[in-house]
Coordinates of C-alpha atoms and ligand atoms in Angstrom, one line a residue:
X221 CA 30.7 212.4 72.0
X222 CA 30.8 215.7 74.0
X223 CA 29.2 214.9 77.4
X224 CA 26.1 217.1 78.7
X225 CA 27.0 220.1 80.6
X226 CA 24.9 220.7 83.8
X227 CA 26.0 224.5 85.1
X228 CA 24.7 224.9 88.5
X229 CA 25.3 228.5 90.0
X230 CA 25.4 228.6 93.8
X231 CA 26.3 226.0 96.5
X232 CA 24.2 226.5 99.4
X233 CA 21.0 223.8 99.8
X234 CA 19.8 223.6 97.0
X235 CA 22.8 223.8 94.3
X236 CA 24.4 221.3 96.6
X237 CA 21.2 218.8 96.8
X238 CA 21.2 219.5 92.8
X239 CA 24.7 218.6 92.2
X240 CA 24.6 215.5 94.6
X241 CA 21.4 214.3 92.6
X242 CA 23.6 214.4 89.5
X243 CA 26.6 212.3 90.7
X244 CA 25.3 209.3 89.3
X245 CA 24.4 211.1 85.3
X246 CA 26.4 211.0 82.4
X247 CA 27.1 214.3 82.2
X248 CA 30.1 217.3 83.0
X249 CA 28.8 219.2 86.3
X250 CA 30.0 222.1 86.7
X251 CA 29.5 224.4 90.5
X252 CA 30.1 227.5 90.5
X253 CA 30.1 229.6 94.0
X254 CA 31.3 233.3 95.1
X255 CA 32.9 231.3 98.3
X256 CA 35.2 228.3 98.3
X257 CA 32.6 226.8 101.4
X258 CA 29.0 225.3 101.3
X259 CA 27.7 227.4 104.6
X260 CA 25.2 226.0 107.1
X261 CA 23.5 229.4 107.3
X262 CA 20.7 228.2 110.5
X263 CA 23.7 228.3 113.0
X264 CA 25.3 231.3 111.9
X265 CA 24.1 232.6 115.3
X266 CA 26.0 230.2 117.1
X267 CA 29.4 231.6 115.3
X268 CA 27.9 235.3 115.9
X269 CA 27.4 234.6 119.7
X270 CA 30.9 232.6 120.0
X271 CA 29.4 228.9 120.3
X272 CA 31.0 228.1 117.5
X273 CA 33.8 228.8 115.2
X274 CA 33.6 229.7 111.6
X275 CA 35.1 226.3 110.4
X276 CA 31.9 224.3 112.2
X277 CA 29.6 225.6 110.1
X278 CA 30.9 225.2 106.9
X279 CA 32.8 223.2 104.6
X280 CA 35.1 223.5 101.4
X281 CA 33.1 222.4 98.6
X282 CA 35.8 221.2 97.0
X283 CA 36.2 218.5 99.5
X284 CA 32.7 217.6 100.0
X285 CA 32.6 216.7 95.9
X286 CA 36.0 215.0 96.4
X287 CA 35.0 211.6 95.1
X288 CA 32.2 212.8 92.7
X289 CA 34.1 212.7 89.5
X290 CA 31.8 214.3 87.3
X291 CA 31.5 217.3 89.4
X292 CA 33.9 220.2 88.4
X293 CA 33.9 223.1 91.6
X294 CA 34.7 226.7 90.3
X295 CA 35.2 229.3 92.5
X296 CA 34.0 232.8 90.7
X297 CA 30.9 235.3 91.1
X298 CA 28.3 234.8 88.5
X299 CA 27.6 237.7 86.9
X300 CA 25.1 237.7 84.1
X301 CA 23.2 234.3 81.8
X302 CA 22.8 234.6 77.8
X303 CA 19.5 232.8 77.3
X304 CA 20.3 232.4 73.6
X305 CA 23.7 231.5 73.7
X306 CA 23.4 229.0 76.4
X307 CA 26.1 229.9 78.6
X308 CA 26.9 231.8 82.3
X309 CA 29.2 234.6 82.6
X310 CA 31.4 234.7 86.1
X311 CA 34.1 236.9 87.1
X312 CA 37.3 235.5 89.3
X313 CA 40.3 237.1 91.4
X314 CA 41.9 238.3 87.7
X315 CA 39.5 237.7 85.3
X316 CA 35.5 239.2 84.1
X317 CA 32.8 237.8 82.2
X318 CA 34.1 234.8 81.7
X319 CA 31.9 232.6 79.9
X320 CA 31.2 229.0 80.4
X321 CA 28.4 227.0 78.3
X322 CA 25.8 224.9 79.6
X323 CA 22.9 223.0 78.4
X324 CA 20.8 222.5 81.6
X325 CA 21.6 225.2 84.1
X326 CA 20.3 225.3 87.6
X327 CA 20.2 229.1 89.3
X328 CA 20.5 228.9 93.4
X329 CA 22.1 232.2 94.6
X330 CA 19.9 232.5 97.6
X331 CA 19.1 236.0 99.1
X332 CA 20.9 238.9 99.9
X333 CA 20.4 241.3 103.4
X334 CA 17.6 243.8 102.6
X335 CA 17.4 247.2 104.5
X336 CA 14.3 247.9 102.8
X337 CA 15.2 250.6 101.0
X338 CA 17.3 252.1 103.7
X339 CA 20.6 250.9 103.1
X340 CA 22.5 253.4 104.7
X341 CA 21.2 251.6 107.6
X342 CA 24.0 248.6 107.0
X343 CA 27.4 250.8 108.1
X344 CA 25.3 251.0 111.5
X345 CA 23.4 247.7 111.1
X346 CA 25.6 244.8 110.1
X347 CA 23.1 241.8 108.9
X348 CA 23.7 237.7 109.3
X349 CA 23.9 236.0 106.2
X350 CA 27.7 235.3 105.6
X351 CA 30.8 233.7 107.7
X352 CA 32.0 237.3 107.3
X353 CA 28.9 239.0 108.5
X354 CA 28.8 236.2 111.6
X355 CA 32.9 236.6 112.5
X356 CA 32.4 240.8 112.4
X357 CA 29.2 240.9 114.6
X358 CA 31.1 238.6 117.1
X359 CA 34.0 241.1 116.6
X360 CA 31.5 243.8 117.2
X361 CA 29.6 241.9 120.5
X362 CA 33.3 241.3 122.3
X363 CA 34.6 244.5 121.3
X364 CA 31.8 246.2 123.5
X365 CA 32.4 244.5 126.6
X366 CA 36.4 245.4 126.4
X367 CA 35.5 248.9 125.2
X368 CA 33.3 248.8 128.3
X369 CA 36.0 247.2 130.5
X370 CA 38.8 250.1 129.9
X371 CA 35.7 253.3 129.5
X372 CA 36.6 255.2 133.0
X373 CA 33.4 257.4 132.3
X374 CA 30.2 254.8 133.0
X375 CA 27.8 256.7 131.2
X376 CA 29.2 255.1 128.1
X377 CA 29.0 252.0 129.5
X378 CA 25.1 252.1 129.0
X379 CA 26.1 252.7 125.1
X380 CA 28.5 249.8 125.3
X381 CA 25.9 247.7 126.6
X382 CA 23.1 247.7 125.1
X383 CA 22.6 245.4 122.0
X384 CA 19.4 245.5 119.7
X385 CA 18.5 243.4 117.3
X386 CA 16.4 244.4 114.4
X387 CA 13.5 241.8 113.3
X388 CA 11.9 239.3 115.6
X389 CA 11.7 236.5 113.1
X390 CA 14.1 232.9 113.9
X391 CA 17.5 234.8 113.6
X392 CA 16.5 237.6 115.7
X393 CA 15.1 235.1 118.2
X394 CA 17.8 232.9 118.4
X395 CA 20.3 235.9 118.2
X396 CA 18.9 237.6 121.2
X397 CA 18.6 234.6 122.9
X398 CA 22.0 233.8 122.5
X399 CA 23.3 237.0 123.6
X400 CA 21.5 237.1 126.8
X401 CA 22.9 233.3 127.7
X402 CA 26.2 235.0 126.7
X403 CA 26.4 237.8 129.2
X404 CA 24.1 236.3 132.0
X405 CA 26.5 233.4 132.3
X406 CA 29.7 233.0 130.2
X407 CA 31.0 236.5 130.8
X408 CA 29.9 237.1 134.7
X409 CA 33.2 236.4 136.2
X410 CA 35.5 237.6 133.8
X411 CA 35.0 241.5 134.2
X412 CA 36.1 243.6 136.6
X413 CA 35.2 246.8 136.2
X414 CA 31.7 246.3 134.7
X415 CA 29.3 243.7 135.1
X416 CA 28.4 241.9 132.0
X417 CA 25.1 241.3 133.2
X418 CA 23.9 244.5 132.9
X419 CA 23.8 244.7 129.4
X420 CA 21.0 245.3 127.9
X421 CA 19.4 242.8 125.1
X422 CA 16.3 244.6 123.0
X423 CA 14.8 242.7 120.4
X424 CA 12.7 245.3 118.5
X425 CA 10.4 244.0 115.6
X426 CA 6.8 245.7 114.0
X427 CA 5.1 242.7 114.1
X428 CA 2.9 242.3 116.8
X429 CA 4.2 238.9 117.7
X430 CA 8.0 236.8 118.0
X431 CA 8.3 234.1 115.2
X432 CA 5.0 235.4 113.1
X433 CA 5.7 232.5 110.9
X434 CA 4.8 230.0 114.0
X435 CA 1.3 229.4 115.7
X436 CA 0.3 232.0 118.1
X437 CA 1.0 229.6 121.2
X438 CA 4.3 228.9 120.3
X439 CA 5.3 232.6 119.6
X440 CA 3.8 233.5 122.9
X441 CA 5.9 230.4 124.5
X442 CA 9.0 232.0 122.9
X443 CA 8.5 235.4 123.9
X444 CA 7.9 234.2 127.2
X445 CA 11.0 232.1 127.5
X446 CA 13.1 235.8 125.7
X447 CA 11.8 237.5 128.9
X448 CA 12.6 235.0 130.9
X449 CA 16.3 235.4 129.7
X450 CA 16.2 239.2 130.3
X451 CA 15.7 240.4 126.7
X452 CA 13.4 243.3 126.3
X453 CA 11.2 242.8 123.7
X454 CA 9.7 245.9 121.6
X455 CA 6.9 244.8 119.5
X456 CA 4.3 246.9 117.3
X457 CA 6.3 249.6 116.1
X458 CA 9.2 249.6 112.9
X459 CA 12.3 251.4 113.8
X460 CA 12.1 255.0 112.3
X461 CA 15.8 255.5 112.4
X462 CA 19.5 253.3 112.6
X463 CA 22.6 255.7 113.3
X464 CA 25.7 255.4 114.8
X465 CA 24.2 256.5 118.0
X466 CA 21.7 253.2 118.2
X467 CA 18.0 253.3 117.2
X468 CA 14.4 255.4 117.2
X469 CA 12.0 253.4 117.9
X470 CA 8.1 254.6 118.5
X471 CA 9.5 257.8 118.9
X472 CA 12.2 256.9 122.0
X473 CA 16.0 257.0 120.6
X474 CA 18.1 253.6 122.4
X475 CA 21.4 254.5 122.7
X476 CA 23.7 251.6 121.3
X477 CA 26.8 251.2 119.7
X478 CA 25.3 247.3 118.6
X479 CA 22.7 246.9 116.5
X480 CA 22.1 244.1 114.2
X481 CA 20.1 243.9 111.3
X482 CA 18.2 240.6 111.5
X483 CA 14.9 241.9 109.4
X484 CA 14.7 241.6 105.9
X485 CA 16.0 239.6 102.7
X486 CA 15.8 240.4 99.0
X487 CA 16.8 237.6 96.7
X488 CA 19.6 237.6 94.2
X489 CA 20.1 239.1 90.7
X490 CA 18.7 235.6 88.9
X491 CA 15.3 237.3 87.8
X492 CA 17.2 240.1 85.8
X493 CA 20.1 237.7 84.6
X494 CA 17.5 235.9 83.0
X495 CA 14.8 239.0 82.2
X496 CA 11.9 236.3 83.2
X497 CA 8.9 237.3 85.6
X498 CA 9.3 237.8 89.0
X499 CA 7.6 238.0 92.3
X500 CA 6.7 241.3 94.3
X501 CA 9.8 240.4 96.5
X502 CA 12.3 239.8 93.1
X503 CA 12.3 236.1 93.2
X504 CA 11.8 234.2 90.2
X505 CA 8.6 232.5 89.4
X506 CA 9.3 229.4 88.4
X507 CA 6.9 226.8 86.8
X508 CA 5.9 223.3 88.7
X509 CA 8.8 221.3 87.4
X510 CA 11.2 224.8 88.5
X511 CA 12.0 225.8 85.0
X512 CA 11.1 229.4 83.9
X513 CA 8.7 229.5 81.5
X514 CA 9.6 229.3 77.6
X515 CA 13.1 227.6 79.0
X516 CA 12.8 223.6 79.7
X517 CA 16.5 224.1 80.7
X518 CA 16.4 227.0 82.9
X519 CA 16.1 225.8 87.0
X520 CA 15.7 228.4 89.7
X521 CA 15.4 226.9 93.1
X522 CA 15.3 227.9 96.6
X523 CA 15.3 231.1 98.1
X524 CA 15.7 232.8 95.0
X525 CA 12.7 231.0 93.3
X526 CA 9.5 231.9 94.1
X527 CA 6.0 229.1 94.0
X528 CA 3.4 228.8 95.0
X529 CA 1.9 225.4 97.1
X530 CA -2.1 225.1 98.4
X531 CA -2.5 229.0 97.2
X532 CA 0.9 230.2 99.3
X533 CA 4.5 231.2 98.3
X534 CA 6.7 228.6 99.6
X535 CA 9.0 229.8 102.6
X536 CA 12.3 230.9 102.5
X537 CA 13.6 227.7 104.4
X538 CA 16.5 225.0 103.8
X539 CA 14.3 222.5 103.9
X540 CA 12.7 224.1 100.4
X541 CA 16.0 224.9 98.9
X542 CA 17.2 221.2 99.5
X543 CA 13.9 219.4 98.6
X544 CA 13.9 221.5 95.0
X545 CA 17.5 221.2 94.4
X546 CA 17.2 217.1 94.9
X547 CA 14.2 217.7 92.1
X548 CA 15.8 219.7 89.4
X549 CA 18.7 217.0 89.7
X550 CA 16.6 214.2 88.8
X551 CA 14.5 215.9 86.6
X552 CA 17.7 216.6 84.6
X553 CA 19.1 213.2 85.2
X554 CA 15.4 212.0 83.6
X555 CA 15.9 214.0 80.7
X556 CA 19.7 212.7 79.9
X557 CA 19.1 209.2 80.8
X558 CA 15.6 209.2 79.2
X559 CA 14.0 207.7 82.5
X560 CA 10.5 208.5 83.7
X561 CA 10.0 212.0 84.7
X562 CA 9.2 212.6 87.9
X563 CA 5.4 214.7 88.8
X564 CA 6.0 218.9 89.0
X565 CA 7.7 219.6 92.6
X566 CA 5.7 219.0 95.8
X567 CA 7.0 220.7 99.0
X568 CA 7.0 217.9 101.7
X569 CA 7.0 220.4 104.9
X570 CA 8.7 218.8 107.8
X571 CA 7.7 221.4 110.6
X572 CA 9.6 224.6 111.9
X573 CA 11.6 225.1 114.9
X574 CA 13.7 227.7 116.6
X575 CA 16.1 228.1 119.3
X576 CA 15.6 229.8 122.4
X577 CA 18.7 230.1 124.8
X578 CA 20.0 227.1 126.6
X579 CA 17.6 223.8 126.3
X580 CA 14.8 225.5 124.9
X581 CA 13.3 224.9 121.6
X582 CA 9.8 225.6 119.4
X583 CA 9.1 223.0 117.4
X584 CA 5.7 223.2 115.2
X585 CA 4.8 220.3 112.7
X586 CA 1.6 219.4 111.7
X587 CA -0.9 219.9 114.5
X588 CA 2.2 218.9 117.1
X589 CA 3.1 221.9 118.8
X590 CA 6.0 221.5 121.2
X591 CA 8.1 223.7 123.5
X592 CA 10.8 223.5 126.0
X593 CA 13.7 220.8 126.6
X594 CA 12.1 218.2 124.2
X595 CA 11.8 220.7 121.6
X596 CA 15.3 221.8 122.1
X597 CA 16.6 218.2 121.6
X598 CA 15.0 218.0 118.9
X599 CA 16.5 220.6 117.6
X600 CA 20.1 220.1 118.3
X601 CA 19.5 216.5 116.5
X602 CA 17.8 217.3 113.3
X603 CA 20.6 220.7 113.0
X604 CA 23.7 217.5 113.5
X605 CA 22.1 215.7 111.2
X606 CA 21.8 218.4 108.2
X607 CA 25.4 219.2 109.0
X608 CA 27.3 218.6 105.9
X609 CA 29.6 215.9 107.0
X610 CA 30.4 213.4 109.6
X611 CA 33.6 215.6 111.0
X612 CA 31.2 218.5 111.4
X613 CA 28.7 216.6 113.5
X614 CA 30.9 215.1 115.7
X615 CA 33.1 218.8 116.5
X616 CA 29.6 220.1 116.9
X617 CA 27.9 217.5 119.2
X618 CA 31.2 217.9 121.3
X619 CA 31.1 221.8 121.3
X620 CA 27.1 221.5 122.2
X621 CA 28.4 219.1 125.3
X622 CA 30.8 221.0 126.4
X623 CA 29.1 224.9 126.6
X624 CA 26.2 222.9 127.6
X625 CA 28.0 221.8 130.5
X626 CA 30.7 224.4 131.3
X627 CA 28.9 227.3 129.5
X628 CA 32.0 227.9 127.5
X629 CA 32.3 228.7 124.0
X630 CA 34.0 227.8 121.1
X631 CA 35.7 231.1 119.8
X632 CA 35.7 234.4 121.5
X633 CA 38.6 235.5 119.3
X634 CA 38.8 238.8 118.8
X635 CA 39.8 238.5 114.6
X636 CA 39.6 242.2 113.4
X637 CA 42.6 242.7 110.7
X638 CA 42.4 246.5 111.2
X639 CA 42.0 246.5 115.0
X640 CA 45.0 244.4 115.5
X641 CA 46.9 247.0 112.5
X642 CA 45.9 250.1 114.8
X643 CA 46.8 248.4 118.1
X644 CA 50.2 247.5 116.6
X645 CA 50.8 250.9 115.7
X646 CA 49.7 253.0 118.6
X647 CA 51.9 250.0 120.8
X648 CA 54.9 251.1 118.3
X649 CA 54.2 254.2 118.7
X650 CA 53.7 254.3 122.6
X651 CA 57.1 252.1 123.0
X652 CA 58.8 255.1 120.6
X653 CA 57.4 257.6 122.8
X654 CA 59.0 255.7 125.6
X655 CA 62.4 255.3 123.8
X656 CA 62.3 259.5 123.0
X657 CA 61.7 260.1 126.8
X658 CA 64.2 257.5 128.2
Ligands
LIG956 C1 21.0 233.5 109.8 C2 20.1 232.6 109.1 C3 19.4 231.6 109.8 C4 18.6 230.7 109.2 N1 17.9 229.7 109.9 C5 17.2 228.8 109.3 C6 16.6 227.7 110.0 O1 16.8 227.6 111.2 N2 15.9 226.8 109.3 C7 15.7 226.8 108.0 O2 15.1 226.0 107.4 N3 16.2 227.9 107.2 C8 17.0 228.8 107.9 N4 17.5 229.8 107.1 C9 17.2 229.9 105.7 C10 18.1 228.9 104.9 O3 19.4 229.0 105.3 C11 17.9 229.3 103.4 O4 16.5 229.1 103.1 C12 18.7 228.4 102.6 O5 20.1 228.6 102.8 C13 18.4 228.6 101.1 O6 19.2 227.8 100.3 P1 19.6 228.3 98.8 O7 20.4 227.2 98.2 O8 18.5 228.9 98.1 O9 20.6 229.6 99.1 P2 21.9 229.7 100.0 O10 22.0 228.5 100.9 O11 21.9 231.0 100.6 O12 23.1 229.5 99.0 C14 23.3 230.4 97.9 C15 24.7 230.2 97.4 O13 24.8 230.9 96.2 C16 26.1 231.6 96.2 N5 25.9 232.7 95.4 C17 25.1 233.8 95.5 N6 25.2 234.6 94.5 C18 26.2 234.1 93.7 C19 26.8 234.6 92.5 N7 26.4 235.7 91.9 N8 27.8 233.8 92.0 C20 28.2 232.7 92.6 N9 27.7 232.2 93.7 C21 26.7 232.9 94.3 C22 26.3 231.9 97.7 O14 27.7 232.1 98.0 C23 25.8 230.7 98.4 O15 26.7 229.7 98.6 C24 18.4 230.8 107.8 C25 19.0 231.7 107.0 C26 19.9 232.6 107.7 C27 20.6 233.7 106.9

């Protein structure tokens, strides 16, 4: 007898937590992902501010369903769903629309970078939501200070400098935060012509506070402790402009040849793939048991899906993504197995932190509101423990040790394909020029 097929589109949180929630059904899984790696985006920071490397962050998928034999991993870029026919549509290196049937499908493609209808904005802008975005705004940050290094004429050092961060949510928070420990401390002695510390950190937002989605005291602890660090921060006013000459804000251009775009998200195509109602935002409403109406089979979870909980949208978090993905497994295993069915989705929320710089944490759950060294260790522990696998945690915990201790990072790699093509050709064609005159 043909076995159920379970498609699940997208290996982040949730299609991960959905897949692992299957491994114990009678039935074909099947997980398809544009990347070959489940990504641990809350640390992406780290990799963009050289903490970490790329591969501590993320891992093959294919290896973390190694012994689940009922799980299938295809890598390929979903491209479309036929309702009616039952089946996905995804494209790979040499092939399009290929399709592949299901009977239960779960949909968790997460969100995209949104420049709110300014996306000219992302040449200037880069955003944070990929291993690619994280590796070139690292590329982007180092290449500054070396541009700086060699610039004879220090009125483009100012330029170099300066970084800005767009969007004072957790990732522009922690971003900034980051950068600051990065020039204040691991760079200081390593320059000799310009002094690292001089660069200027501006975290520029329209919201009138840091971390809107935290209690007033906390954002106000946070803000405090950015300051603290040396990042200016702009608050009140939306940026009227992004160009390759840096930023106008409130009317007063910032010249900088970094900004990064850590504002706004718009979720993924699911809503039109499927032509079911969405949100203002794009995200799919889903029912309580995350099925789209009219479509018992249908599951949209995570970032992509939107529901409401005691009157509000849930968040955009992890904590969401995984908590729904764990519920559309079993609901799916109930319906195969013909077990009980478990009550429509209820988010348990577990509280909200962020990172600020060097053993400094928010931390909000319930009424407990906590900042400083406590929260920070809190932090660094529940982050290990969501880490995918044990290998991670340990390289991680040991990285954490070690730039706590030293303040040195991980990677600060230079890894910029076309840099390295243009330096070997002006070296080739330096050391021809010297041949000629010889
Ligand atoms: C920089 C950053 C920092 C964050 N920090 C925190 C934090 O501190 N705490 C917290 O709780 N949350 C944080 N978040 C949010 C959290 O990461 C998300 O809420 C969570 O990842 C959502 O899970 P998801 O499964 O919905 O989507 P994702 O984890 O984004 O996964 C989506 C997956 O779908 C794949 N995909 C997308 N489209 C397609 C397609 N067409 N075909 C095939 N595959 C596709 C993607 O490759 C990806 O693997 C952060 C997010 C970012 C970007």
């Amino acid at each position: 007898m043909a076995r159920t097929k379970v498609v699940i589109v997208g290996a982040g949180f949730g299609g991960l937590a959905a897949a692992k929630a299957l491994r114990k059904t009678p039935a074909s899984v099947v997980l398809i992902d544009r990347t070959n790696h489940h990504l641990f985006e809350p640390l992406l920071y780290q990799v963009a501010t050289s903490v970490l490397t790329p591969g501590q962050i993320a891992s093959p998928i294919r290896a973390i369903f190694r012994r689940q034999k009922n799980a299938t991993v295809i890598l390929g870029e979903v491209t479309g769903v036929d309702k009616d026919k039952k089946c996905v549509f995804f494209s790979d290196a040499d092939r399009e629309n290929v399709p592949i049937p299901y009977d239960y499908l779960v949909l968790a493609t997460g969100v995209t970078q949104s420049y709110f209808g300014h996306n000219e904005y992302a040449q200037y802008a880069p955003g944070l939501k990929t291993l690619v975005d994280a590796v070139a705004v690292r590329n982007k940050v180092l290449q500054a200070f070396e541009q700086a290094e060699a610039e004879e004429d220090p009125s483009r050092h100012r330029d170099l400098l300066t970084f800005i961060l767009v969007g004072a949510g957790p990732t522009g928070v922690e971003m900034s935060a980051a950068l600051a420990v990065l020039v204040r401390s691991t760079l200081q002695s390593e320059f000799r012509r310009i002094d690292p510390a001089s660069a200027r950190v501006v975290l520029v937002d329209m919201a009138p506070r840091v971390l809107p989605t935290f209690s007033e005291d906390l954002s106000t602890a946070a803000k405090e402790r950015l300051q603290k660090l040396g990042v200016e921060v702009r608050l009140g006013h939306s940026v009227d402009l992004i160009d390759a000459d840096g930023i106008i804000v409130a009317g007063e251009r910032i010249f900088s040849k970094t900004v990064i775009w850590t504002a706004g998200v718009a979720p993924s195509p699911a809503g039109k793939w499927l032509n079911v109602d969405t949100d203002r935002a794009g995200r799919v409403r889903v029912q309580p048991d995350l099925t789209v109406p009219a479509h018992p089979e249908i599951f949209v979870v995570g970032d992509t899906a939107s529901l409401d909980q005691n009157g509000k949208p849930l968040p955009g978090v992890a904590q969401v993504a995984l908590q729904q993905g764990r519920y559309a497994g079993k609901l799916i295993h109930s319906h195969i197995v013909g077990g009980s069915t478990p009550k429509p989705f209820k988010y348990f929320d577990k509280g909200n932190m962020a990172v600020v710089g060097k053993g400094f944490a928010v931390l909000q759950t319930g009424k407990i509101h906590l900042s400083g060294f406590s929260a920070w260790l809190a932090w660094a522990a529940v982050h290990l423990e969501f880490l995918t696998t044990s290998s991670l945690r340990v390289s991680v915990f040991v990285q954490w040790v070690w730039t706590y201790v030293t303040g040195q990072r991980g990677s600060r790699l230079i890894v910029n394909h076309h840099g390295s093509d243009k330096g070997t050709r002006s070296a080739a064609a330096s050391l021809g020029t010297v041949a000629v005159t010889k």
